[in-house]
Amino acid sequence: MQRSSWLGLAFLSPALIVVLLFFLMPVILTGIFAFTNMSTATGVKGGSYVLNASSLRALTDAGLPDVTRSQIESAGYRVDERGLAALAEAHGQAVAEEFSKNHAGEVFTKRRDVERALKDLSSNPIRKTRDRKAAADLFKRSILNQRYETLDAFEAALNEAGIPKPDRPLITEIAYTGWTWTTANFDLLLSLDSTWQYAKNTGIYVTFTLAFNVVFGLFLAITTFYLPAAQATAFRAIWFLPRILPPVLYIVMWRWFTWDTGFISTVLSGFGVSSKNWMLDTEYHAWVTVILINGFVGASMGMIVFSSAIRAIPASMLYASEVDGASRWQQVWYIILPQLRWPILFITSYQTMSLLTSFEYIYLSTDGGPGGSTEVWALAAFHTALNNYGGNLQYGLGATYALLLVVIGVLASLFYLRLFNFKNLLTKPRIEG
Amino acid sequence: MRISITNFTKTFGDTTVIKDMSLEIESGEMLALLGPSGCGKSTTLFSICGIHRMNAGRLRFGDKDVTKRPPQERNVGVVFQNYALYPHMDVHANIAFPLKVRKEPRAEIDRKVLEIAALVHIEELLQRKPSQLSGGQQQRVALARALVRKPDILLLDEPLANLDAKLRLEMRSEIRRIQQQTGITAVLVTHDQVEAMSMCDRIALMNKGDIVQVCKPKEMYDNPASDFVAGFLGNPPIAFLDGIANDGEIRLANSEVALRLPSNVIDLSNGTQLRLGIRPEFFQPENDMKVTGKVSFVETQGREDLFDVTLTNGAVLRSIQSRGGDIKLGDEVTWGISREHILAFGPGGERL
Amino acid sequence: MKHNFRNWPVLLVLFIFSLPLLIMLTFLVVDTFTTKVPGTLVPNAFTLHHFRFLWTDLDDGRWGIYGVTLNTFIFAASTAAVVTAISVMAGYALSRLSFPARGFFLGSLIVLHAFPTVTLIIAIFLILQILGLYNTLIGVIIVKTALELPFGIWVMKGFYDTVPWEIEMAGVQDGASRFTVWWKLILPQVQPGLMAILIFSFLSGWSEFVLPMVLNPGTDAQVLSTYLATLLLDTNTNSDFNLISAVGLFYALPVVIIYLIFQNKLMNIYGGGTKG
Ligand SMILES: Nc1ncnc2c1ncn2[C@@H]1O[C@H](COP(=O)(O)OP(=O)(O)OP(=O)(O)O)[C@@H](O)[C@H]1O
Ligand SMILES: [Mg+2]
């Protein structure tokens, strides 16, 4: 390998590492997480094994034989080495030895029995009832409400408690608190009515915002092109602001504008209209606001791209058309618009992608409201996995929502690659030494 | 230092640009690589300096094989067509850069920079940025930068192409002066034959990735190895007549005109396809082997006039004459060819 | 071509369309410095009361504004620095150096460049949890850097592509290693690109909201965007628009200043670079 190859790889490797870790891995992991039931309850890392009242209920529902169930519940107190050692530590070797002589290997079902056995020791060494209770607990070998960190430990405990072999897999499965593999997310996704609602909302959102972006972007670009430089610069600057201002502040302004004590309410109250929240009072108003909020931002991008495309049109072409007596409309229609075909295609496809996947502005303005009417797909994914009032965040289900967007994103990016004149990019470096 | 290239081949992807080329450049000599655009001159130059790797063949500087050496280790100074001065450095820093890279002491660097600046006459420009220099001044800086570290070899890729006509004339002699003063082995890439002939000891004429002739400029002009060489050298260019040999004469294609062949090719067998090259200075009114044609083009070049004369078969002869005649477009003229100066070429273009 | 036509109708239409924005911007500034006659939009007195967050803590437990501002600065500045540093190197490699699978890397760059990054937020959230970087500023910085990188590399590569090869060839011929050539000769030529990326990614980091909100929701290392969003979404404070606007104005100040200085440059990046 040439020397410059090493330099090339060295120069690329920091980028490579970061991109692999936080770009490629997330893409793959979204696909993987979509097949799990990860949630706040299961945690993200592995889980442990716990049998408690609710898991017992679940076991009964799953058809666990009553015999086994009562076995689990009653697996009580066993006088074994471990307990004796603990007893020796708490109350002295002599006590432990005597207790061992009388009861080694015995199993008690109730704590009271253990306490009695302890009381019956020759010298009654443990006087206080509270101490005796504690000492009895040293022999407690029930598997209920115990946390086992590994599968081996849990199985050993089941074995010790004498749970029948055929019932163990079911018990193990239900006792596991971590996440597991499942395809349930996809079934759920398809069966939920809200899924279709999200898809529909997304359709409305993307279509209208996109139309606004392109049409209004074109309008801004063309009008500012014809204006004297100072005016054009002023308008471009105003329309560039939504893009450059921090999104949160931008939404602050819109909220102020539409709030029940805000601008619209205040102005309209002068005409006797009672003040209300113009953003959230009806579904229709919510949509208009959402589309305008995103549309204003998108239009500025269209404006910039179209403006530079228009400026790239040879001035002689425009002069020629003017000499030919074209009106301004004709000039726009026959000269400018045909030249903007590619920029329009570019903005359309680019904005479609970014509108499909972004939720920032909606989250900050309507948060999907009122009543979920502006909840788009990307926002639903976000809500399901990362932000809901219920508190149980369903990472797995959220990832399933996101997966669809990721797949669309990958396909669109690959398409983008095809659009590019990739061969041109591949020109070989000219220094070969 | 002597440069020897043997069996050099260079390909870019599927296209072979240079095929099996061999060339020897003597120590202290200035050689021109001359040829039409795209024939591989720059490719050859870049392979000598190490920017391109040779796909096959060997390159030696003196006795040293440098075929596999990276450019940094070849000690070759290069002047690029657009000079490639470092825009963010002033002239002093530009010239000092090769020395800085070699970590020479500061005082030493300053001394060498001043010395070379004096050689190329740019002492008073050292504090300027390249953008504040004229083309000719940039050219001198580029030369200084290439020479300051005393390279074994100096390579110049069309160094005069970006200069206006007057400056080109001036820099032509400047470069030659500096080369002779330093005694460095130099290769000059150019597609301008005048440049090649006036500046260089020898010319290597290239065509389609191969060298067709290497020799002294005058010899190449007088004694071209092929019709390509004859056609490439000379301004105004040589005119060609095609025909068939017949009893020591040539019968021109599609006509009854017959001309006697020069004495060195007089014994060609009848029926041989022939191509005669006649330079404009050897087609003159006073010469004895007359041909008649119509003047189809007149151009006044100041001191001289240039005429195209179309013969009856459509072939064109060219003549250059001192001014004074009153020959007009469309006149019929009968002028003569100097027989012993005719260059004869075989059907493959090879010199006979 | 301006003289054949009358401008005022166009001007009027543009003005009407721009009115909402103009109103919002005007009152954003006016409201923060004045008190109003209740129920109207008319200011009646100058006040700095809405800027009280600058000298008193707004409420218990929450960091003072300066701590949050410092966090935001650290976040934006380190993102910008790292993105620029990595892009400057990777862009050079892709533009000028030959190494195995170069074509593949170039293709990946285009794909990544076009890819909508927000879709990855859930997976990234889980990755940070697993790595133990959840709820740390460092975690958000790394993620933000990664997501900005394809754009940065793309822009830098574009700048490198415009530097004449001959300069590089001359450098190599003068005896410098490729690294020295890059450092001493090429890097100075792409300074505008470097500045562009630095500014762009700083602004992008300064404005970033979703990543800090999801990946760093705690109050330990809050940034201004989440700070402002909490004020906005919290029902206790969300009707005090004067206060919110004042915080917002304070938050946006650096952006506006940078915008005023680099206006044209920024428009070019946003236009050519397509991201953001
Ligand atoms: N990197 C490359 N990849 C593919 N082909 C190349 C490359 N560089 C040069 N060529 C081709 O090699 C041939 C020779 O190129 P070269 O630059 O050596 O020509 P040249 O004689 O210097 O011409 P000019 O007088 O126009 O500079 C040309 O046909 C050119 O298209
Ligand atoms: Mg060339």
Short mmCIF file of C-alpha atoms in Angstrom, two decimals, chain C residues 24-263:
data_model
loop_
_atom_site.label_atom_id
_atom_site.label_comp_id
_atom_site.label_asym_id
_atom_site.label_seq_id
_atom_site.Cartn_x
_atom_site.Cartn_y
_atom_site.Cartn_z
CA MET C 24 -43.87 38.37 16.19
CA LEU C 25 -40.38 39.76 15.97
CA THR C 26 -41.37 43.29 16.91
CA PHE C 27 -43.36 42.26 19.93
CA LEU C 28 -40.73 39.76 20.97
CA VAL C 29 -38.47 42.73 21.52
CA VAL C 30 -41.07 45.28 22.66
CA ASP C 31 -42.71 42.96 25.19
CA THR C 32 -39.53 42.13 26.96
CA PHE C 33 -38.71 45.73 27.80
CA THR C 34 -42.14 47.13 28.58
CA THR C 35 -45.29 46.59 30.56
CA LYS C 36 -48.58 46.76 28.72
CA VAL C 37 -51.99 48.15 29.37
CA PRO C 38 -53.87 44.96 30.28
CA GLY C 39 -55.91 43.49 27.48
CA THR C 40 -54.19 45.56 24.80
CA LEU C 41 -50.94 45.51 22.90
CA VAL C 42 -49.96 49.03 23.86
CA PRO C 43 -46.84 49.34 25.98
CA ASN C 44 -47.07 51.88 28.76
CA ALA C 45 -43.81 51.75 30.67
CA PHE C 46 -40.23 50.68 30.27
CA THR C 47 -39.12 47.89 32.58
CA LEU C 48 -36.30 45.43 33.07
CA HIS C 49 -38.46 43.29 35.28
CA HIS C 50 -38.77 40.58 32.63
CA PHE C 51 -35.03 40.20 32.66
CA ARG C 52 -35.03 39.42 36.36
CA PHE C 53 -33.76 35.92 35.56
CA LEU C 54 -30.41 37.56 34.93
CA TRP C 55 -29.96 38.57 38.57
CA THR C 56 -32.25 36.19 40.50
CA ASP C 57 -32.80 32.48 40.25
CA LEU C 58 -36.23 31.82 38.79
CA ASP C 59 -37.20 29.09 41.18
CA ASP C 60 -35.83 26.53 43.52
CA GLY C 61 -33.53 23.79 42.35
CA ARG C 62 -33.12 25.12 38.85
CA TRP C 63 -29.68 26.23 37.83
CA GLY C 64 -29.11 29.91 37.36
CA ILE C 65 -29.25 31.14 33.78
CA TYR C 66 -25.48 31.57 33.61
CA GLY C 67 -24.80 27.95 34.42
CA VAL C 68 -27.22 26.91 31.72
CA THR C 69 -25.67 29.39 29.29
CA LEU C 70 -22.24 28.02 30.06
CA ASN C 71 -23.50 24.49 29.40
CA THR C 72 -24.98 25.60 26.11
CA PHE C 73 -21.73 27.25 25.14
CA ILE C 74 -19.72 24.18 26.07
CA PHE C 75 -22.11 22.01 24.11
CA ALA C 76 -22.14 24.19 20.99
CA ALA C 77 -18.45 25.05 21.05
CA SER C 78 -17.18 21.53 21.59
CA THR C 79 -19.52 20.16 18.97
CA ALA C 80 -18.32 22.79 16.53
CA ALA C 81 -14.67 22.19 17.36
CA VAL C 82 -14.86 18.42 17.05
CA VAL C 83 -16.99 18.47 13.92
CA THR C 84 -14.62 20.91 12.29
CA ALA C 85 -11.50 19.02 13.31
CA ILE C 86 -12.79 15.68 12.07
CA SER C 87 -14.33 17.10 8.89
CA VAL C 88 -11.15 18.91 8.00
CA MET C 89 -9.24 15.65 8.09
CA ALA C 90 -11.83 13.34 6.57
CA GLY C 91 -12.70 15.84 3.84
CA TYR C 92 -9.08 15.99 2.80
CA ALA C 93 -8.75 12.23 2.73
CA LEU C 94 -11.83 11.87 0.55
CA SER C 95 -10.87 14.69 -1.76
CA ARG C 96 -7.18 14.09 -2.23
CA LEU C 97 -5.77 10.86 -0.87
CA SER C 98 -6.01 7.44 -2.40
CA PHE C 99 -6.76 4.53 -0.12
CA PRO C 100 -8.66 1.26 -0.33
CA ALA C 101 -12.46 1.46 -0.74
CA ARG C 102 -12.38 5.19 -1.35
CA GLY C 103 -15.36 4.96 -3.67
CA PHE C 104 -17.36 3.14 -1.06
CA PHE C 105 -16.63 5.80 1.53
CA LEU C 106 -17.63 8.54 -0.86
CA GLY C 107 -20.90 6.79 -1.61
CA SER C 108 -21.59 6.28 2.09
CA LEU C 109 -20.96 9.95 2.67
CA ILE C 110 -23.67 10.90 0.21
CA VAL C 111 -26.09 8.41 1.71
CA LEU C 112 -25.39 9.62 5.24
CA HIS C 113 -25.62 13.20 4.12
CA ALA C 114 -29.14 12.66 2.84
CA PHE C 115 -30.27 10.50 5.73
CA PRO C 116 -32.87 11.98 8.12
CA THR C 117 -31.12 11.70 11.45
CA VAL C 118 -34.05 12.31 13.80
CA THR C 119 -35.35 8.85 13.03
CA LEU C 120 -32.42 7.41 14.93
CA ILE C 121 -33.16 9.16 18.17
CA ILE C 122 -34.75 6.15 19.88
CA ALA C 123 -31.87 3.84 19.08
CA ILE C 124 -29.36 6.49 20.10
CA PHE C 125 -31.19 6.97 23.37
CA LEU C 126 -30.85 3.26 24.10
CA ILE C 127 -27.21 3.18 23.01
CA LEU C 128 -26.36 6.01 25.39
CA GLN C 129 -28.16 4.17 28.17
CA ILE C 130 -26.11 1.08 27.51
CA LEU C 131 -22.87 3.06 27.28
CA GLY C 132 -23.71 4.91 30.48
CA LEU C 133 -23.53 8.26 28.70
CA TYR C 134 -27.21 8.97 29.13
CA ASN C 135 -27.94 12.23 30.90
CA THR C 136 -24.45 13.60 30.42
CA LEU C 137 -23.36 16.58 28.37
CA ILE C 138 -20.57 14.51 26.87
CA GLY C 139 -23.08 12.02 25.50
CA VAL C 140 -25.09 14.71 23.71
CA ILE C 141 -21.93 16.31 22.38
CA ILE C 142 -20.77 13.04 20.86
CA VAL C 143 -24.13 12.32 19.31
CA LYS C 144 -24.56 15.82 17.94
CA THR C 145 -21.05 15.63 16.50
CA ALA C 146 -21.79 12.35 14.80
CA LEU C 147 -24.98 13.64 13.25
CA GLU C 148 -23.36 16.85 12.01
CA LEU C 149 -20.31 15.09 10.59
CA PRO C 150 -21.58 13.98 7.17
CA PHE C 151 -22.58 17.53 6.40
CA GLY C 152 -19.26 18.91 7.64
CA ILE C 153 -17.21 16.39 5.70
CA TRP C 154 -19.25 17.05 2.59
CA VAL C 155 -18.73 20.79 2.76
CA MET C 156 -15.02 20.43 3.50
CA LYS C 157 -14.55 18.01 0.65
CA GLY C 158 -16.15 20.57 -1.62
CA PHE C 159 -13.70 23.21 -0.48
CA TYR C 160 -10.71 20.91 -0.90
CA ASP C 161 -11.87 20.02 -4.40
CA THR C 162 -11.43 23.63 -5.46
CA VAL C 163 -7.79 23.86 -4.36
CA PRO C 164 -5.58 23.40 -7.44
CA TRP C 165 -3.78 20.09 -7.56
CA GLU C 166 -0.66 21.87 -8.71
CA ILE C 167 -0.19 23.45 -5.29
CA GLU C 168 -0.18 20.03 -3.75
CA MET C 169 2.11 18.67 -6.45
CA ALA C 170 4.49 21.59 -5.96
CA GLY C 171 4.56 20.91 -2.24
CA VAL C 172 5.33 17.24 -2.71
CA GLN C 173 8.00 18.18 -5.21
CA ASP C 174 9.52 20.64 -2.79
CA GLY C 175 10.13 17.66 -0.55
CA ALA C 176 7.25 17.96 1.91
CA SER C 177 5.35 14.91 3.12
CA ARG C 178 1.67 14.66 2.34
CA PHE C 179 0.93 15.58 5.91
CA THR C 180 3.09 18.69 5.79
CA VAL C 181 1.59 19.62 2.46
CA TRP C 182 -1.87 19.38 4.00
CA TRP C 183 -0.98 21.24 7.15
CA LYS C 184 1.18 24.00 5.69
CA LEU C 185 -0.14 24.45 2.18
CA ILE C 186 -3.66 23.14 1.74
CA LEU C 187 -5.28 23.95 5.06
CA PRO C 188 -4.64 27.68 4.67
CA GLN C 189 -6.48 27.53 1.33
CA VAL C 190 -9.64 26.07 2.83
CA GLN C 191 -9.86 28.47 5.72
CA PRO C 192 -13.22 29.86 4.53
CA GLY C 193 -14.65 26.36 4.58
CA LEU C 194 -13.27 25.76 8.01
CA MET C 195 -14.84 28.97 9.26
CA ALA C 196 -18.13 28.11 7.59
CA ILE C 197 -18.34 24.75 9.31
CA LEU C 198 -17.27 26.18 12.62
CA ILE C 199 -19.98 28.83 12.50
CA PHE C 200 -22.60 26.53 11.12
CA SER C 201 -22.11 23.75 13.61
CA PHE C 202 -21.84 26.19 16.49
CA LEU C 203 -25.21 27.69 15.55
CA SER C 204 -26.66 24.27 15.02
CA GLY C 205 -25.46 23.16 18.45
CA TRP C 206 -26.64 26.34 20.10
CA SER C 207 -30.13 25.85 18.68
CA GLU C 208 -30.34 22.09 19.11
CA PHE C 209 -33.35 21.04 21.12
CA VAL C 210 -34.37 17.43 20.48
CA LEU C 211 -31.05 15.82 21.37
CA PRO C 212 -30.59 17.53 24.76
CA MET C 213 -34.24 17.00 25.56
CA VAL C 214 -34.13 13.27 24.90
CA LEU C 215 -30.58 12.39 25.83
CA ASN C 216 -29.90 14.82 28.62
CA PRO C 217 -33.22 15.54 30.32
CA GLY C 218 -31.80 16.00 33.81
CA THR C 219 -31.29 19.42 35.29
CA ASP C 220 -27.59 18.92 36.01
CA ALA C 221 -26.36 19.95 32.61
CA GLN C 222 -29.33 21.67 31.11
CA VAL C 223 -28.91 23.81 28.02
CA LEU C 224 -30.78 26.96 27.06
CA SER C 225 -33.08 25.28 24.55
CA THR C 226 -34.41 22.81 27.10
CA TYR C 227 -34.44 25.51 29.76
CA LEU C 228 -36.62 27.69 27.59
CA ALA C 229 -38.77 24.74 26.56
CA THR C 230 -39.44 23.88 30.20
CA LEU C 231 -40.58 27.43 30.81
CA LEU C 232 -42.77 27.21 27.74
CA LEU C 233 -44.31 23.81 28.44
CA ASP C 234 -44.57 24.12 32.21
CA THR C 235 -48.10 25.21 33.10
CA ASN C 236 -46.84 27.27 36.06
CA THR C 237 -44.84 29.58 33.92
CA ASN C 238 -46.19 29.22 30.44
CA SER C 239 -48.50 32.19 30.58
CA ASP C 240 -45.78 34.64 31.57
CA PHE C 241 -44.86 35.38 28.00
CA ASN C 242 -42.87 38.45 28.87
CA LEU C 243 -40.47 36.38 30.93
CA ILE C 244 -40.32 33.64 28.32
CA SER C 245 -39.68 36.16 25.57
CA ALA C 246 -36.93 37.77 27.61
CA VAL C 247 -35.22 34.41 28.15
CA GLY C 248 -35.72 33.67 24.48
CA LEU C 249 -34.18 36.97 23.46
CA PHE C 250 -31.23 36.33 25.72
CA TYR C 251 -30.91 32.84 24.22
CA ALA C 252 -31.07 34.08 20.64
CA LEU C 253 -28.68 36.98 21.07
CA PRO C 254 -25.51 35.16 19.96
CA VAL C 255 -27.38 33.70 16.99
CA VAL C 256 -28.57 37.09 15.87
CA ILE C 257 -25.13 38.61 16.27
CA ILE C 258 -23.46 35.84 14.32
CA TYR C 259 -26.19 36.10 11.71
CA LEU C 260 -25.66 39.82 11.30
CA ILE C 261 -21.92 39.38 10.86
CA PHE C 262 -21.93 36.39 8.55
CA GLN C 263 -25.27 36.84 6.81
#
